[in-house]
PDB file of C-alpha atoms in Angstrom:
ATOM      1  CA  MET A   1       0.215   0.190  -0.209  1.00 43.00           C
ATOM      2  CA  PHE A   2       2.953   2.252   0.657  1.00 47.00           C
ATOM      3  CA  ALA A   3       4.626   2.569  -2.842  1.00 50.00           C
ATOM      4  CA  SER A   4       1.198   3.505  -3.820  1.00 47.00           C
ATOM      5  CA  HIS A   5       0.357   5.934  -1.443  1.00 50.00           C
ATOM      6  CA  ARG A   6       4.491   6.989  -2.395  1.00 56.00           C
ATOM      7  CA  ARG A   7       3.466   6.791  -6.262  1.00 53.00           C
ATOM      8  CA  LEU A   8       1.068   9.717  -5.473  1.00 52.00           C
ATOM      9  CA  VAL A   9       2.683  11.564  -4.145  1.00 60.00           C
ATOM     10  CA  PHE A  10       5.825  11.796  -6.662  1.00 63.00           C
ATOM     11  CA  ALA A  11       3.643  11.145 -10.227  1.00 60.00           C
ATOM     12  CA  ARG A  12       3.922  14.924 -12.229  1.00 72.00           C
ATOM     13  CA  ASP A  13       1.132  14.318 -13.726  1.00 84.00           C
ATOM     14  CA  LEU A  14      -1.917  13.589 -10.681  1.00 84.00           C
ATOM     15  CA  VAL A  15      -2.301  16.417  -8.080  1.00 85.00           C
ATOM     16  CA  LEU A  16      -4.595  15.107  -4.671  1.00 86.00           C
ATOM     17  CA  LEU A  17      -5.947  18.632  -3.439  1.00 86.00           C
ATOM     18  CA  ASP A  18      -7.896  18.676  -0.171  1.00 88.00           C
ATOM     19  CA  GLY A  19     -10.268  21.704   1.076  1.00 81.00           C
ATOM     20  CA  ARG A  20      -7.932  24.271  -1.000  1.00 77.00           C
ATOM     21  CA  SER A  21     -10.613  27.093  -0.319  1.00 80.00           C
ATOM     22  CA  ILE A  22     -11.551  26.456   3.720  1.00 79.00           C
ATOM     23  CA  GLY A  23      -9.571  28.962   5.262  1.00 79.00           C
ATOM     24  CA  LEU A  24      -9.453  31.716   2.381  1.00 80.00           C
ATOM     25  CA  ASP A  25     -10.424  35.524   2.309  1.00 82.00           C
ATOM     26  CA  PRO A  26     -12.793  34.534   0.026  1.00 83.00           C
ATOM     27  CA  ARG A  27     -11.011  37.014  -2.495  1.00 88.00           C
ATOM     28  CA  SER A  28      -8.218  35.085  -2.864  1.00 85.00           C
ATOM     29  CA  ARG A  29     -10.259  31.831  -3.912  1.00 87.00           C
ATOM     30  CA  PRO A  30     -10.555  32.614  -7.456  1.00 88.00           C
ATOM     31  CA  ASN A  31      -6.551  32.551  -7.436  1.00 88.00           C
ATOM     32  CA  VAL A  32      -7.098  28.945  -5.519  1.00 87.00           C
ATOM     33  CA  PHE A  33      -9.843  28.027  -9.014  1.00 89.00           C
ATOM     34  CA  ALA A  34      -7.024  29.230 -11.599  1.00 91.00           C
ATOM     35  CA  SER A  35      -3.796  27.480 -10.312  1.00 88.00           C
ATOM     36  CA  ILE A  36      -6.437  24.999 -10.018  1.00 88.00           C
ATOM     37  CA  ARG A  37      -6.819  26.083 -14.056  1.00 90.00           C
ATOM     38  CA  GLY A  38      -3.284  26.181 -14.893  1.00 89.00           C
ATOM     39  CA  LEU A  39      -2.128  22.209 -13.434  1.00 87.00           C
ATOM     40  CA  ALA A  40      -4.635  20.613 -15.698  1.00 88.00           C
ATOM     41  CA  GLY A  41      -3.740  23.341 -18.892  1.00 88.00           C
ATOM     42  CA  GLN A  42      -0.522  21.904 -18.275  1.00 86.00           C
ATOM     43  CA  GLY A  43      -2.385  17.921 -19.179  1.00 88.00           C
ATOM     44  CA  ILE A  44      -2.137  16.975 -14.806  1.00 88.00           C
ATOM     45  CA  THR A  45      -4.796  15.268 -13.937  1.00 90.00           C
ATOM     46  CA  VAL A  46      -6.192  16.722 -10.293  1.00 89.00           C
ATOM     47  CA  LEU A  47      -8.289  14.871  -8.504  1.00 91.00           C
ATOM     48  CA  LEU A  48      -9.919  18.357  -6.445  1.00 89.00           C
ATOM     49  CA  VAL A  49     -11.732  16.980  -2.896  1.00 90.00           C
ATOM     50  CA  GLU A  50     -13.712  20.647  -1.975  1.00 87.00           C
ATOM     51  CA  GLN A  51     -16.326  22.277  -0.274  1.00 84.00           C
ATOM     52  CA  ASN A  52     -16.441  25.180  -2.166  1.00 86.00           C
ATOM     53  CA  ALA A  53     -18.773  23.851  -4.492  1.00 85.00           C
ATOM     54  CA  ARG A  54     -19.698  26.725  -7.161  1.00 87.00           C
ATOM     55  CA  GLY A  55     -15.464  26.483  -7.326  1.00 88.00           C
ATOM     56  CA  GLY A  56     -15.028  23.800  -7.179  1.00 89.00           C
ATOM     57  CA  LEU A  57     -17.431  22.190 -10.352  1.00 90.00           C
ATOM     58  CA  ALA A  58     -16.231  26.029 -12.124  1.00 90.00           C
ATOM     59  CA  ALA A  59     -12.580  24.608 -12.291  1.00 90.00           C
ATOM     60  CA  SER A  60     -13.616  21.070 -13.320  1.00 91.00           C
ATOM     61  CA  ASP A  61     -13.838  18.920 -16.048  1.00 93.00           C
ATOM     62  CA  VAL A  62     -15.632  16.459 -14.388  1.00 94.00           C
ATOM     63  CA  GLY A  63     -17.634  16.308 -11.718  1.00 93.00           C
ATOM     64  CA  ALA A  64     -18.866  13.632  -9.188  1.00 92.00           C
ATOM     65  CA  VAL A  65     -22.367  14.556  -6.702  1.00 86.00           C
ATOM     66  CA  LEU A  66     -21.383  12.201  -3.224  1.00 85.00           C
ATOM     67  CA  GLU A  67     -23.959  12.349  -0.766  1.00 84.00           C
ATOM     68  CA  ALA A  68     -24.058  10.064   2.630  1.00 88.00           C
ATOM     69  CA  GLY A  69     -20.841   8.896   0.760  1.00 87.00           C
ATOM     70  CA  VAL A  70     -22.491   7.543  -2.566  1.00 90.00           C
ATOM     71  CA  VAL A  71     -21.929   9.045  -6.233  1.00 91.00           C
ATOM     72  CA  ARG A  72     -25.070  10.107  -6.971  1.00 88.00           C
ATOM     73  CA  LEU A  73     -24.652  12.462 -10.112  1.00 90.00           C
ATOM     74  CA  VAL A  74     -21.275  12.526 -12.458  1.00 94.00           C
ATOM     75  CA  ASP A  75     -21.449  14.652 -15.326  1.00 96.00           C
ATOM     76  CA  ARG A  76     -19.403  17.448 -17.035  1.00 95.00           C
ATOM     77  CA  GLY A  77     -18.608  20.858 -13.522  1.00 92.00           C
ATOM     78  CA  PRO A  78     -20.415  23.061 -15.844  1.00 91.00           C
ATOM     79  CA  ASN A  79     -22.788  21.276 -16.034  1.00 93.00           C
ATOM     80  CA  LEU A  80     -23.944  20.041 -13.050  1.00 92.00           C
ATOM     81  CA  LEU A  81     -23.013  23.837 -11.445  1.00 89.00           C
ATOM     82  CA  THR A  82     -26.577  24.487 -13.382  1.00 90.00           C
ATOM     83  CA  ASN A  83     -28.456  21.791 -13.074  1.00 91.00           C
ATOM     84  CA  PRO A  84     -31.735  22.808 -11.306  1.00 89.00           C
ATOM     85  CA  GLU A  85     -31.524  19.667  -9.472  1.00 86.00           C
ATOM     86  CA  VAL A  86     -28.173  20.278  -8.311  1.00 87.00           C
ATOM     87  CA  ALA A  87     -28.334  24.257  -6.973  1.00 85.00           C
ATOM     88  CA  ARG A  88     -31.571  23.658  -5.566  1.00 82.00           C
ATOM     89  CA  LEU A  89     -30.637  20.793  -3.247  1.00 80.00           C
ATOM     90  CA  TYR A  90     -26.434  21.653  -2.824  1.00 81.00           C
ATOM     91  CA  LEU A  91     -26.275  25.173  -4.291  1.00 81.00           C
ATOM     92  CA  GLY A  92     -28.446  26.668  -1.756  1.00 80.00           C
ATOM     93  CA  GLY A  93     -30.263  26.963  -5.595  1.00 69.00           C
ATOM     94  CA  PRO A  94     -29.592  29.815  -8.241  1.00 59.00           C
ATOM     95  CA  ALA A  95     -28.835  32.936  -6.800  1.00 45.00           C
ATOM     96  CA  GLY A  96     -31.395  35.309  -8.657  1.00 34.00           C
ATOM     97  CA  ALA A  97     -33.487  32.765 -10.055  1.00 43.00           C
ATOM     98  CA  ALA A  98     -36.696  30.599  -8.862  1.00 35.00           C
ATOM     99  CA  THR A  99     -35.488  27.062  -9.074  1.00 34.00           C
ATOM    100  CA  GLY A 100     -39.829  25.374  -9.645  1.00 38.00           C
ATOM    101  CA  GLN A 101     -39.821  25.533  -5.929  1.00 35.00           C
ATOM    102  CA  ARG A 102     -43.307  25.934  -4.298  1.00 31.00           C
ATOM    103  CA  ALA A 103     -43.269  27.442  -0.773  1.00 33.00           C
ATOM    104  CA  GLY A 104     -44.003  24.124   1.070  1.00 37.00           C
ATOM    105  CA  GLY A 105     -40.461  22.872   0.225  1.00 41.00           C
ATOM    106  CA  SER A 106     -41.381  20.304  -3.064  1.00 38.00           C
ATOM    107  CA  THR A 107     -42.406  20.305  -6.870  1.00 40.00           C
ATOM    108  CA  SER A 108     -44.922  18.913  -8.232  1.00 38.00           C
ATOM    109  CA  GLY A 109     -44.469  15.891 -10.864  1.00 37.00           C
TER     110      GLY A 109
END
């Protein structure tokens, strides 16, 4: 097991990042996500675990939504970011837009 972890640490084609924006001044966060995109632009695969879902999805080519340890959705990052159901359930609803939610919290259909 140690050998596989060592391979991940020294691999130049893969970077594992966990919570890079936690505790940062909100004005600094765009720089972090721009740096992540820069790594990807150099051909480096980035596996990002991020609590800032909006920033993480915006910086991602592919994203996964996990709930209680179960993968619920996998799609391109921008698609997940604009998915109304993802926005309603995990992002607090799209900023400045209606989510199709009724006052009681349920949708028809």
